[in-house]
PDB file of N, CA and C in Angstrom:
ATOM      1  N   MET A   1      92.327 149.164 -65.706  1.00 89.00           N
ATOM      2  CA  MET A   1      92.840 149.776 -64.524  1.00 89.00           C
ATOM      3  C   MET A   1      94.222 149.182 -64.290  1.00 89.00           C
ATOM      4  N   GLY A   2      95.181 150.018 -63.968  1.00 91.00           N
ATOM      5  CA  GLY A   2      96.541 149.554 -63.741  1.00 91.00           C
ATOM      6  C   GLY A   2      97.224 150.331 -62.642  1.00 91.00           C
ATOM      7  N   TYR A   3      98.417 149.914 -62.324  1.00 92.00           N
ATOM      8  CA  TYR A   3      99.220 150.587 -61.305  1.00 92.00           C
ATOM      9  C   TYR A   3     100.635 150.697 -61.845  1.00 92.00           C
ATOM     10  N   SER A   4     101.248 151.872 -61.723  1.00 92.00           N
ATOM     11  CA  SER A   4     102.596 152.098 -62.227  1.00 92.00           C
ATOM     12  C   SER A   4     103.615 152.009 -61.094  1.00 92.00           C
ATOM     13  N   LEU A   5     104.632 151.187 -61.304  1.00 94.00           N
ATOM     14  CA  LEU A   5     105.741 151.054 -60.372  1.00 94.00           C
ATOM     15  C   LEU A   5     106.968 151.674 -61.049  1.00 94.00           C
ATOM     16  N   HIS A   6     107.496 152.772 -60.489  1.00 93.00           N
ATOM     17  CA  HIS A   6     108.592 153.517 -61.118  1.00 93.00           C
ATOM     18  C   HIS A   6     109.927 153.236 -60.427  1.00 93.00           C
ATOM     19  N   ALA A   7     110.975 153.124 -61.220  1.00 96.00           N
ATOM     20  CA  ALA A   7     112.354 153.047 -60.741  1.00 96.00           C
ATOM     21  C   ALA A   7     113.190 153.860 -61.724  1.00 96.00           C
ATOM     22  N   GLY A   8     113.350 155.154 -61.434  1.00 95.00           N
ATOM     23  CA  GLY A   8     114.022 156.042 -62.380  1.00 95.00           C
ATOM     24  C   GLY A   8     113.191 156.165 -63.642  1.00 95.00           C
ATOM     25  N   PRO A   9     113.817 155.993 -64.818  1.00 96.00           N
ATOM     26  CA  PRO A   9     113.059 156.117 -66.072  1.00 96.00           C
ATOM     27  C   PRO A   9     112.285 154.850 -66.446  1.00 96.00           C
ATOM     28  N   VAL A  10     112.442 153.767 -65.687  1.00 97.00           N
ATOM     29  CA  VAL A  10     111.786 152.494 -65.988  1.00 97.00           C
ATOM     30  C   VAL A  10     110.470 152.391 -65.215  1.00 97.00           C
ATOM     31  N   THR A  11     109.420 151.957 -65.907  1.00 96.00           N
ATOM     32  CA  THR A  11     108.108 151.756 -65.292  1.00 96.00           C
ATOM     33  C   THR A  11     107.615 150.345 -65.581  1.00 96.00           C
ATOM     34  N   LEU A  12     107.153 149.664 -64.548  1.00 97.00           N
ATOM     35  CA  LEU A  12     106.469 148.377 -64.688  1.00 97.00           C
ATOM     36  C   LEU A  12     105.004 148.618 -64.353  1.00 97.00           C
ATOM     37  N   ARG A  13     104.107 148.083 -65.196  1.00 95.00           N
ATOM     38  CA  ARG A  13     102.692 148.394 -65.046  1.00 95.00           C
ATOM     39  C   ARG A  13     101.829 147.142 -65.202  1.00 95.00           C
ATOM     40  N   PRO A  14     101.330 146.560 -64.098  1.00 97.00           N
ATOM     41  CA  PRO A  14     100.324 145.496 -64.212  1.00 97.00           C
ATOM     42  C   PRO A  14      98.948 146.134 -64.473  1.00 97.00           C
ATOM     43  N   ILE A  15      98.163 145.527 -65.352  1.00 95.00           N
ATOM     44  CA  ILE A  15      96.880 146.109 -65.777  1.00 95.00           C
ATOM     45  C   ILE A  15      95.835 144.994 -65.861  1.00 95.00           C
ATOM     46  N   GLY A  16      94.610 145.302 -65.502  1.00 95.00           N
ATOM     47  CA  GLY A  16      93.490 144.381 -65.669  1.00 95.00           C
ATOM     48  C   GLY A  16      92.283 145.140 -66.183  1.00 95.00           C
ATOM     49  N   GLY A  17      91.422 144.469 -66.917  1.00 93.00           N
ATOM     50  CA  GLY A  17      90.247 145.154 -67.432  1.00 93.00           C
ATOM     51  C   GLY A  17      89.255 144.220 -68.088  1.00 93.00           C
ATOM     52  N   LEU A  18      88.284 144.817 -68.752  1.00 92.00           N
ATOM     53  CA  LEU A  18      87.248 144.085 -69.471  1.00 92.00           C
ATOM     54  C   LEU A  18      87.251 144.522 -70.928  1.00 92.00           C
ATOM     55  N   PHE A  19      87.208 143.547 -71.837  1.00 85.00           N
ATOM     56  CA  PHE A  19      87.108 143.806 -73.262  1.00 85.00           C
ATOM     57  C   PHE A  19      85.660 143.581 -73.658  1.00 85.00           C
ATOM     58  N   ILE A  20      85.030 144.619 -74.223  1.00 85.00           N
ATOM     59  CA  ILE A  20      83.628 144.522 -74.644  1.00 85.00           C
ATOM     60  C   ILE A  20      83.609 144.467 -76.160  1.00 85.00           C
ATOM     61  N   HIS A  21      83.066 143.362 -76.681  1.00 81.00           N
ATOM     62  CA  HIS A  21      83.035 143.127 -78.118  1.00 81.00           C
ATOM     63  C   HIS A  21      81.585 142.945 -78.551  1.00 81.00           C
ATOM     64  N   SER A  22      81.199 143.656 -79.612  1.00 80.00           N
ATOM     65  CA  SER A  22      79.845 143.539 -80.130  1.00 80.00           C
ATOM     66  C   SER A  22      79.916 142.985 -81.546  1.00 80.00           C
ATOM     67  N   ASP A  23      79.194 141.892 -81.781  1.00 78.00           N
ATOM     68  CA  ASP A  23      79.178 141.261 -83.089  1.00 78.00           C
ATOM     69  C   ASP A  23      77.726 140.992 -83.462  1.00 78.00           C
ATOM     70  N   SER A  24      77.228 141.659 -84.462  1.00 77.00           N
ATOM     71  CA  SER A  24      75.822 141.559 -84.882  1.00 77.00           C
ATOM     72  C   SER A  24      74.915 141.912 -83.711  1.00 77.00           C
ATOM     73  N   ASP A  25      74.136 140.934 -83.248  1.00 77.00           N
ATOM     74  CA  ASP A  25      73.203 141.194 -82.151  1.00 77.00           C
ATOM     75  C   ASP A  25      73.738 140.730 -80.801  1.00 77.00           C
ATOM     76  N   GLU A  26      74.928 140.176 -80.769  1.00 84.00           N
ATOM     77  CA  GLU A  26      75.487 139.665 -79.520  1.00 84.00           C
ATOM     78  C   GLU A  26      76.558 140.603 -78.974  1.00 84.00           C
ATOM     79  N   ARG A  27      76.590 140.711 -77.659  1.00 87.00           N
ATOM     80  CA  ARG A  27      77.637 141.473 -76.986  1.00 87.00           C
ATOM     81  C   ARG A  27      78.360 140.532 -76.042  1.00 87.00           C
ATOM     82  N   GLU A  28      79.670 140.580 -76.081  1.00 86.00           N
ATOM     83  CA  GLU A  28      80.486 139.678 -75.285  1.00 86.00           C
ATOM     84  C   GLU A  28      81.431 140.502 -74.409  1.00 86.00           C
ATOM     85  N   VAL A  29      81.569 140.124 -73.148  1.00 89.00           N
ATOM     86  CA  VAL A  29      82.471 140.801 -72.218  1.00 89.00           C
ATOM     87  C   VAL A  29      83.476 139.775 -71.713  1.00 89.00           C
ATOM     88  N   LYS A  30      84.774 140.060 -71.921  1.00 88.00           N
ATOM     89  CA  LYS A  30      85.823 139.133 -71.497  1.00 88.00           C
ATOM     90  C   LYS A  30      86.842 139.874 -70.635  1.00 88.00           C
ATOM     91  N   PRO A  31      87.262 139.275 -69.519  1.00 93.00           N
ATOM     92  CA  PRO A  31      88.322 139.887 -68.724  1.00 93.00           C
ATOM     93  C   PRO A  31      89.684 139.685 -69.403  1.00 93.00           C
ATOM     94  N   PHE A  32      90.618 140.592 -69.127  1.00 92.00           N
ATOM     95  CA  PHE A  32      91.978 140.449 -69.641  1.00 92.00           C
ATOM     96  C   PHE A  32      92.965 140.980 -68.605  1.00 92.00           C
ATOM     97  N   ALA A  33      94.210 140.570 -68.765  1.00 95.00           N
ATOM     98  CA  ALA A  33      95.301 141.058 -67.929  1.00 95.00           C
ATOM     99  C   ALA A  33      96.453 141.448 -68.851  1.00 95.00           C
ATOM    100  N   LYS A  34      97.183 142.493 -68.465  1.00 94.00           N
ATOM    101  CA  LYS A  34      98.343 142.921 -69.228  1.00 94.00           C
ATOM    102  C   LYS A  34      99.465 143.267 -68.254  1.00 94.00           C
ATOM    103  N   ALA A  35     100.677 143.218 -68.760  1.00 97.00           N
ATOM    104  CA  ALA A  35     101.842 143.700 -68.019  1.00 97.00           C
ATOM    105  C   ALA A  35     102.716 144.442 -69.017  1.00 97.00           C
ATOM    106  N   GLU A  36     103.171 145.630 -68.633  1.00 97.00           N
ATOM    107  CA  GLU A  36     104.006 146.442 -69.511  1.00 97.00           C
ATOM    108  C   GLU A  36     105.284 146.857 -68.789  1.00 97.00           C
ATOM    109  N   ALA A  37     106.344 146.990 -69.569  1.00 98.00           N
ATOM    110  CA  ALA A  37     107.606 147.547 -69.091  1.00 98.00           C
ATOM    111  C   ALA A  37     107.991 148.649 -70.077  1.00 98.00           C
ATOM    112  N   THR A  38     108.213 149.855 -69.561  1.00 97.00           N
ATOM    113  CA  THR A  38     108.523 150.989 -70.429  1.00 97.00           C
ATOM    114  C   THR A  38     109.718 151.767 -69.904  1.00 97.00           C
ATOM    115  N   VAL A  39     110.288 152.564 -70.792  1.00 98.00           N
ATOM    116  CA  VAL A  39     111.352 153.504 -70.449  1.00 98.00           C
ATOM    117  C   VAL A  39     110.880 154.880 -70.890  1.00 98.00           C
ATOM    118  N   THR A  40     111.010 155.864 -69.997  1.00 95.00           N
ATOM    119  CA  THR A  40     110.610 157.230 -70.324  1.00 95.00           C
ATOM    120  C   THR A  40     111.799 158.011 -70.850  1.00 95.00           C
ATOM    121  N   ILE A  41     111.620 158.610 -72.013  1.00 95.00           N
ATOM    122  CA  ILE A  41     112.601 159.520 -72.597  1.00 95.00           C
ATOM    123  C   ILE A  41     112.046 160.914 -72.345  1.00 95.00           C
ATOM    124  N   PRO A  42     112.627 161.667 -71.399  1.00 91.00           N
ATOM    125  CA  PRO A  42     112.048 162.965 -70.987  1.00 91.00           C
ATOM    126  C   PRO A  42     111.710 163.869 -72.168  1.00 91.00           C
ATOM    127  N   THR A  43     110.551 164.494 -72.072  1.00 87.00           N
ATOM    128  CA  THR A  43     109.972 165.432 -73.049  1.00 87.00           C
ATOM    129  C   THR A  43     109.683 164.808 -74.416  1.00 87.00           C
ATOM    130  N   ILE A  44     109.912 163.513 -74.596  1.00 90.00           N
ATOM    131  CA  ILE A  44     109.649 162.888 -75.900  1.00 90.00           C
ATOM    132  C   ILE A  44     108.527 161.863 -75.798  1.00 90.00           C
ATOM    133  N   ALA A  45     108.767 160.743 -75.107  1.00 95.00           N
ATOM    134  CA  ALA A  45     107.778 159.656 -75.084  1.00 95.00           C
ATOM    135  C   ALA A  45     108.125 158.630 -74.012  1.00 95.00           C
ATOM    136  N   GLU A  46     107.176 157.736 -73.798  1.00 96.00           N
ATOM    137  CA  GLU A  46     107.366 156.544 -72.973  1.00 96.00           C
ATOM    138  C   GLU A  46     107.253 155.367 -73.938  1.00 96.00           C
ATOM    139  N   LEU A  47     108.312 154.570 -74.075  1.00 97.00           N
ATOM    140  CA  LEU A  47     108.358 153.476 -75.048  1.00 97.00           C
ATOM    141  C   LEU A  47     108.620 152.159 -74.341  1.00 97.00           C
ATOM    142  N   GLY A  48     108.013 151.076 -74.839  1.00 98.00           N
ATOM    143  CA  GLY A  48     108.251 149.788 -74.210  1.00 98.00           C
ATOM    144  C   GLY A  48     107.542 148.650 -74.891  1.00 98.00           C
ATOM    145  N   ALA A  49     107.340 147.584 -74.108  1.00 98.00           N
ATOM    146  CA  ALA A  49     106.687 146.378 -74.605  1.00 98.00           C
ATOM    147  C   ALA A  49     105.768 145.830 -73.532  1.00 98.00           C
ATOM    148  N   GLY A  50     104.835 145.011 -73.966  1.00 97.00           N
ATOM    149  CA  GLY A  50     103.893 144.422 -73.024  1.00 97.00           C
ATOM    150  C   GLY A  50     103.414 143.071 -73.498  1.00 97.00           C
ATOM    151  N   VAL A  51     102.670 142.427 -72.623  1.00 96.00           N
ATOM    152  CA  VAL A  51     102.041 141.155 -72.953  1.00 96.00           C
ATOM    153  C   VAL A  51     100.585 141.232 -72.502  1.00 96.00           C
ATOM    154  N   ARG A  52      99.675 140.779 -73.362  1.00 92.00           N
ATOM    155  CA  ARG A  52      98.233 140.810 -73.083  1.00 92.00           C
ATOM    156  C   ARG A  52      97.720 139.382 -73.029  1.00 92.00           C
ATOM    157  N   ILE A  53      97.042 139.041 -71.937  1.00 91.00           N
ATOM    158  CA  ILE A  53      96.495 137.697 -71.748  1.00 91.00           C
ATOM    159  C   ILE A  53      94.976 137.816 -71.687  1.00 91.00           C
ATOM    160  N   SER A  54      94.300 137.132 -72.612  1.00 86.00           N
ATOM    161  CA  SER A  54      92.847 137.153 -72.669  1.00 86.00           C
ATOM    162  C   SER A  54      92.367 135.766 -73.068  1.00 86.00           C
ATOM    163  N   GLY A  55      91.686 135.090 -72.155  1.00 83.00           N
ATOM    164  CA  GLY A  55      91.245 133.720 -72.440  1.00 83.00           C
ATOM    165  C   GLY A  55      92.452 132.829 -72.642  1.00 83.00           C
ATOM    166  N   ASP A  56      92.503 132.146 -73.778  1.00 85.00           N
ATOM    167  CA  ASP A  56      93.639 131.274 -74.067  1.00 85.00           C
ATOM    168  C   ASP A  56      94.664 131.939 -74.986  1.00 85.00           C
ATOM    169  N   ARG A  57      94.521 133.248 -75.219  1.00 87.00           N
ATOM    170  CA  ARG A  57      95.424 133.981 -76.108  1.00 87.00           C
ATOM    171  C   ARG A  57      96.404 134.831 -75.312  1.00 87.00           C
ATOM    172  N   THR A  58      97.665 134.765 -75.690  1.00 92.00           N
ATOM    173  CA  THR A  58      98.699 135.626 -75.127  1.00 92.00           C
ATOM    174  C   THR A  58      99.357 136.345 -76.292  1.00 92.00           C
ATOM    175  N   ARG A  59      99.393 137.675 -76.225  1.00 92.00           N
ATOM    176  CA  ARG A  59      99.952 138.457 -77.329  1.00 92.00           C
ATOM    177  C   ARG A  59     100.970 139.456 -76.807  1.00 92.00           C
ATOM    178  N   ILE A  60     102.112 139.510 -77.465  1.00 96.00           N
ATOM    179  CA  ILE A  60     103.156 140.477 -77.143  1.00 96.00           C
ATOM    180  C   ILE A  60     102.950 141.694 -78.038  1.00 96.00           C
ATOM    181  N   TYR A  61     103.190 142.886 -77.506  1.00 97.00           N
ATOM    182  CA  TYR A  61     102.984 144.102 -78.275  1.00 97.00           C
ATOM    183  C   TYR A  61     103.981 145.181 -77.875  1.00 97.00           C
ATOM    184  N   GLY A  62     104.124 146.156 -78.752  1.00 98.00           N
ATOM    185  CA  GLY A  62     104.906 147.356 -78.453  1.00 98.00           C
ATOM    186  C   GLY A  62     103.964 148.438 -77.983  1.00 98.00           C
ATOM    187  N   THR A  63     104.462 149.343 -77.155  1.00 97.00           N
ATOM    188  CA  THR A  63     103.622 150.419 -76.633  1.00 97.00           C
ATOM    189  C   THR A  63     104.378 151.746 -76.658  1.00 97.00           C
ATOM    190  N   ALA A  64     103.652 152.825 -76.874  1.00 98.00           N
ATOM    191  CA  ALA A  64     104.221 154.170 -76.858  1.00 98.00           C
ATOM    192  C   ALA A  64     103.184 155.129 -76.290  1.00 98.00           C
ATOM    193  N   ALA A  65     103.647 156.073 -75.483  1.00 96.00           N
ATOM    194  CA  ALA A  65     102.759 157.085 -74.909  1.00 96.00           C
ATOM    195  C   ALA A  65     103.433 158.445 -75.031  1.00 96.00           C
ATOM    196  N   PHE A  66     102.641 159.445 -75.409  1.00 96.00           N
ATOM    197  CA  PHE A  66     103.137 160.795 -75.617  1.00 96.00           C
ATOM    198  C   PHE A  66     102.341 161.767 -74.752  1.00 96.00           C
ATOM    199  N   GLY A  67     103.029 162.642 -74.044  1.00 93.00           N
ATOM    200  CA  GLY A  67     102.378 163.570 -73.129  1.00 93.00           C
ATOM    201  C   GLY A  67     101.455 164.557 -73.823  1.00 93.00           C
ATOM    202  N   LEU A  68     100.254 164.719 -73.270  1.00 93.00           N
ATOM    203  CA  LEU A  68      99.297 165.727 -73.736  1.00 93.00           C
ATOM    204  C   LEU A  68      99.218 166.862 -72.722  1.00 93.00           C
ATOM    205  N   LEU A  69      98.990 166.495 -71.465  1.00 91.00           N
ATOM    206  CA  LEU A  69      98.917 167.397 -70.323  1.00 91.00           C
ATOM    207  C   LEU A  69      99.712 166.742 -69.196  1.00 91.00           C
ATOM    208  N   PRO A  70      99.964 167.438 -68.094  1.00 87.00           N
ATOM    209  CA  PRO A  70     100.782 166.829 -67.033  1.00 87.00           C
ATOM    210  C   PRO A  70     100.347 165.440 -66.585  1.00 87.00           C
ATOM    211  N   LYS A  71      99.070 165.139 -66.537  1.00 89.00           N
ATOM    212  CA  LYS A  71      98.601 163.828 -66.067  1.00 89.00           C
ATOM    213  C   LYS A  71      97.903 163.009 -67.151  1.00 89.00           C
ATOM    214  N   LEU A  72      97.971 163.433 -68.415  1.00 94.00           N
ATOM    215  CA  LEU A  72      97.325 162.722 -69.527  1.00 94.00           C
ATOM    216  C   LEU A  72      98.326 162.420 -70.633  1.00 94.00           C
ATOM    217  N   LYS A  73      98.230 161.203 -71.181  1.00 94.00           N
ATOM    218  CA  LYS A  73      99.081 160.804 -72.297  1.00 94.00           C
ATOM    219  C   LYS A  73      98.233 160.154 -73.385  1.00 94.00           C
ATOM    220  N   LEU A  74      98.614 160.367 -74.628  1.00 97.00           N
ATOM    221  CA  LEU A  74      98.044 159.643 -75.766  1.00 97.00           C
ATOM    222  C   LEU A  74      98.840 158.345 -75.862  1.00 97.00           C
ATOM    223  N   LYS A  75      98.156 157.193 -75.812  1.00 96.00           N
ATOM    224  CA  LYS A  75      98.838 155.902 -75.722  1.00 96.00           C
ATOM    225  C   LYS A  75      98.371 154.974 -76.823  1.00 96.00           C
ATOM    226  N   GLY A  76      99.314 154.265 -77.414  1.00 96.00           N
ATOM    227  CA  GLY A  76      98.989 153.284 -78.436  1.00 96.00           C
ATOM    228  C   GLY A  76      99.746 151.986 -78.221  1.00 96.00           C
ATOM    229  N   ASN A  77      99.103 150.876 -78.551  1.00 95.00           N
ATOM    230  CA  ASN A  77      99.708 149.543 -78.489  1.00 95.00           C
ATOM    231  C   ASN A  77      99.556 148.905 -79.860  1.00 95.00           C
ATOM    232  N   LEU A  78     100.587 148.173 -80.293  1.00 96.00           N
ATOM    233  CA  LEU A  78     100.525 147.509 -81.590  1.00 96.00           C
ATOM    234  C   LEU A  78     101.271 146.185 -81.523  1.00 96.00           C
ATOM    235  N   GLY A  79     100.574 145.113 -81.932  1.00 94.00           N
ATOM    236  CA  GLY A  79     101.163 143.778 -81.951  1.00 94.00           C
ATOM    237  C   GLY A  79     100.478 142.915 -82.982  1.00 94.00           C
ATOM    238  N   ASP A  80     100.774 141.627 -82.971  1.00 90.00           N
ATOM    239  CA  ASP A  80     100.182 140.677 -83.905  1.00 90.00           C
ATOM    240  C   ASP A  80      98.682 140.546 -83.640  1.00 90.00           C
ATOM    241  N   ARG A  81      97.863 140.983 -84.591  1.00 84.00           N
ATOM    242  CA  ARG A  81      96.395 140.947 -84.494  1.00 84.00           C
ATOM    243  C   ARG A  81      95.883 141.678 -83.251  1.00 84.00           C
ATOM    244  N   TYR A  82      96.594 142.720 -82.832  1.00 85.00           N
ATOM    245  CA  TYR A  82      96.180 143.509 -81.667  1.00 85.00           C
ATOM    246  C   TYR A  82      96.626 144.948 -81.865  1.00 85.00           C
ATOM    247  N   ALA A  83      95.690 145.861 -81.726  1.00 91.00           N
ATOM    248  CA  ALA A  83      95.991 147.283 -81.794  1.00 91.00           C
ATOM    249  C   ALA A  83      95.037 148.012 -80.860  1.00 91.00           C
ATOM    250  N   ALA A  84      95.545 149.035 -80.197  1.00 90.00           N
ATOM    251  CA  ALA A  84      94.709 149.827 -79.283  1.00 90.00           C
ATOM    252  C   ALA A  84      95.262 151.242 -79.254  1.00 90.00           C
ATOM    253  N   ILE A  85      94.370 152.211 -79.096  1.00 96.00           N
ATOM    254  CA  ILE A  85      94.767 153.601 -78.943  1.00 96.00           C
ATOM    255  C   ILE A  85      93.804 154.255 -77.963  1.00 96.00           C
ATOM    256  N   GLY A  86      94.323 155.152 -77.151  1.00 94.00           N
ATOM    257  CA  GLY A  86      93.458 155.804 -76.191  1.00 94.00           C
ATOM    258  C   GLY A  86      94.194 156.845 -75.381  1.00 94.00           C
ATOM    259  N   ILE A  87      93.521 157.353 -74.374  1.00 95.00           N
ATOM    260  CA  ILE A  87      94.073 158.348 -73.465  1.00 95.00           C
ATOM    261  C   ILE A  87      94.348 157.655 -72.128  1.00 95.00           C
ATOM    262  N   MET A  88      95.567 157.833 -71.620  1.00 91.00           N
ATOM    263  CA  MET A  88      95.931 157.257 -70.318  1.00 91.00           C
ATOM    264  C   MET A  88      95.998 158.381 -69.299  1.00 91.00           C
ATOM    265  N   GLY A  89      95.183 158.274 -68.252  1.00 90.00           N
ATOM    266  CA  GLY A  89      95.195 159.229 -67.159  1.00 90.00           C
ATOM    267  C   GLY A  89      95.988 158.673 -65.994  1.00 90.00           C
ATOM    268  N   GLN A  90      96.827 159.506 -65.388  1.00 83.00           N
ATOM    269  CA  GLN A  90      97.632 159.083 -64.245  1.00 83.00           C
ATOM    270  C   GLN A  90      97.245 159.901 -63.042  1.00 83.00           C
ATOM    271  N   PHE A  91      97.024 159.215 -61.932  1.00 80.00           N
ATOM    272  CA  PHE A  91      96.593 159.894 -60.703  1.00 80.00           C
ATOM    273  C   PHE A  91      97.486 159.520 -59.555  1.00 80.00           C
TER     274      PHE A  91
END
């Protein structure tokens, strides 16, 4: 869950959530926090960088989001030993 703060084409986004990891018979749930800064290039994409904090790990990553529908974007993050892809809904 996050909140977008807009100033023209620049967006700052604090995010918090839960990472659910399943390994063999064990399931682990860990909280995480992220912060992203992006720039929107109209009709093309939203590009930027972020930092993910989970436990004692802090990872910097690049992020990109591409419009699917007016309030939905296909979003991907890629960094050192970290990758994520999904749908971002904006309300």
